Amino acid sequence: TGYAPVAVSALVITAPVPTRAEVSDVANAVLDGTDAVMTSAETAAGRYPLETIIEMANICSEAEKAEDVKLDADFTGMAFSRIDQSIAMGALFTAHHLGCKAIVALTDSGSTALWMSRHRIHIPIYALTPKLSTQRKMALYRNVRPLLMDQSVERDTALADAEAHLKRRGIVASGDIYAITCGEPMGAPGGTNMLKICRAA
């Protein structure tokens, strides 16, 4: 089964505070699993564009906190036909039960991050890619933080570079446990075939 990002639009044009119905629409979109909420007239012609964005962000943040993560149910009776999908699901399951600080995907096409984003988990997913077009595409994936990073074709070097990149950004610190996925050979789209659990040095 294929997946595509889903965006939902909301309208708050003439008032500085959203109505109860508007709050419910945005919150329910998040709880229903939408990847993004967007504005159009609110920021193009509305009287309160900044307030609209702030309110929508606050509503989304609160709705995400209220989500009940039952990841185990996502695996019950499931059969995965693709290796990259199986690795992505394995990373989510393992990170959830280990309490990992982060899930990291080294990805060329963004497909591994897309598989991961389909499931509700309160662990941030960092997708590292050397391609600007892939980074931009992944910006709409739920719970995925896409980062640009040059990647070595040598797996161990790429993994070490990824950890250094995450540490420089303050995402992981020494002693933190994180899950990381990649493909070997590196750089083959849809070629994710490895999951590693790491403790940051």
Short mmCIF file of C-alpha atoms in Angstrom, two decimals, residues 35-119:
data_model
loop_
_atom_site.label_atom_id
_atom_site.label_comp_id
_atom_site.label_asym_id
_atom_site.label_seq_id
_atom_site.Cartn_x
_atom_site.Cartn_y
_atom_site.Cartn_z
CA ASP A 35 0.68 15.26 8.05
CA ALA A 36 0.23 19.03 7.91
CA VAL A 37 -2.21 21.85 8.42
CA MET A 38 -2.02 24.84 6.13
CA THR A 39 -3.40 28.31 5.69
CA SER A 40 -4.40 30.21 2.58
CA ALA A 41 -6.76 33.17 2.94
CA GLU A 42 -5.90 33.45 6.65
CA THR A 43 -2.36 34.58 5.89
CA ALA A 44 -2.92 36.03 2.41
CA ALA A 45 -5.89 38.29 3.18
CA GLY A 46 -6.83 37.72 6.81
CA ARG A 47 -6.53 40.42 9.45
CA TYR A 48 -4.54 38.26 11.88
CA PRO A 49 -2.02 36.15 9.93
CA LEU A 50 0.59 35.84 12.70
CA GLU A 51 -2.00 35.10 15.37
CA THR A 52 -3.51 32.42 13.12
CA ILE A 53 -0.18 30.62 12.73
CA ILE A 54 0.56 30.82 16.46
CA GLU A 55 -2.90 29.50 17.40
CA MET A 56 -2.73 26.66 14.85
CA ALA A 57 0.72 25.66 16.10
CA ASN A 58 -0.50 25.66 19.72
CA ILE A 59 -3.57 23.58 18.85
CA CYS A 60 -1.46 21.06 16.92
CA SER A 61 1.06 20.80 19.75
CA GLU A 62 -1.64 20.16 22.36
CA ALA A 63 -3.43 17.63 20.14
CA GLU A 64 -0.18 15.72 19.59
CA LYS A 65 0.37 15.54 23.37
CA ALA A 66 -3.10 14.02 23.77
CA GLU A 67 -2.46 11.22 21.28
CA ASP A 68 -2.49 7.72 22.69
CA VAL A 69 0.44 5.78 21.21
CA LYS A 70 -0.39 2.09 20.81
CA LEU A 71 2.38 1.09 18.46
CA ASP A 72 2.07 -2.64 19.18
CA ALA A 73 -1.34 -2.68 17.46
CA ASP A 74 0.36 -1.51 14.25
CA PHE A 75 2.26 -4.79 14.11
CA THR A 76 -0.52 -7.22 14.99
CA GLY A 77 -1.37 -9.37 11.99
CA MET A 78 0.76 -7.21 9.68
CA ALA A 79 2.82 -8.57 6.80
CA PHE A 80 5.40 -6.35 5.14
CA SER A 81 6.35 -7.11 1.55
CA ARG A 82 9.25 -4.65 1.32
CA ILE A 83 12.57 -4.83 3.14
CA ASP A 84 12.78 -1.06 3.67
CA GLN A 85 9.28 -1.01 5.16
CA SER A 86 10.17 -3.88 7.52
CA ILE A 87 13.32 -2.07 8.66
CA ALA A 88 11.37 1.16 9.20
CA MET A 89 8.76 -0.64 11.29
CA GLY A 90 11.48 -2.47 13.23
CA ALA A 91 13.13 0.85 14.04
CA LEU A 92 9.86 2.29 15.38
CA PHE A 93 9.05 -0.79 17.45
CA THR A 94 12.54 -1.09 18.93
CA ALA A 95 12.93 2.63 19.64
CA HIS A 96 9.50 2.73 21.32
CA HIS A 97 10.27 -0.18 23.65
CA LEU A 98 13.85 0.93 24.40
CA GLY A 99 12.86 4.54 25.00
CA CYS A 100 15.33 5.85 22.41
CA LYS A 101 16.10 9.57 22.27
CA ALA A 102 15.70 9.64 18.48
CA ILE A 103 15.08 7.58 15.37
CA VAL A 104 17.42 8.41 12.50
CA ALA A 105 17.02 7.47 8.85
CA LEU A 106 19.82 7.95 6.33
CA THR A 107 17.74 8.25 3.20
CA ASP A 108 18.21 9.18 -0.43
CA SER A 109 14.59 9.10 -1.59
CA GLY A 110 12.79 9.70 1.73
CA SER A 111 10.80 6.47 1.51
CA THR A 112 12.06 5.10 4.85
CA ALA A 113 11.03 8.31 6.62
CA LEU A 114 7.64 8.13 4.89
CA TRP A 115 7.06 4.56 6.16
CA MET A 116 7.99 5.70 9.67
CA SER A 117 5.77 8.78 9.57
CA ARG A 118 2.64 6.68 9.03
CA HIS A 119 2.68 5.53 12.66
#
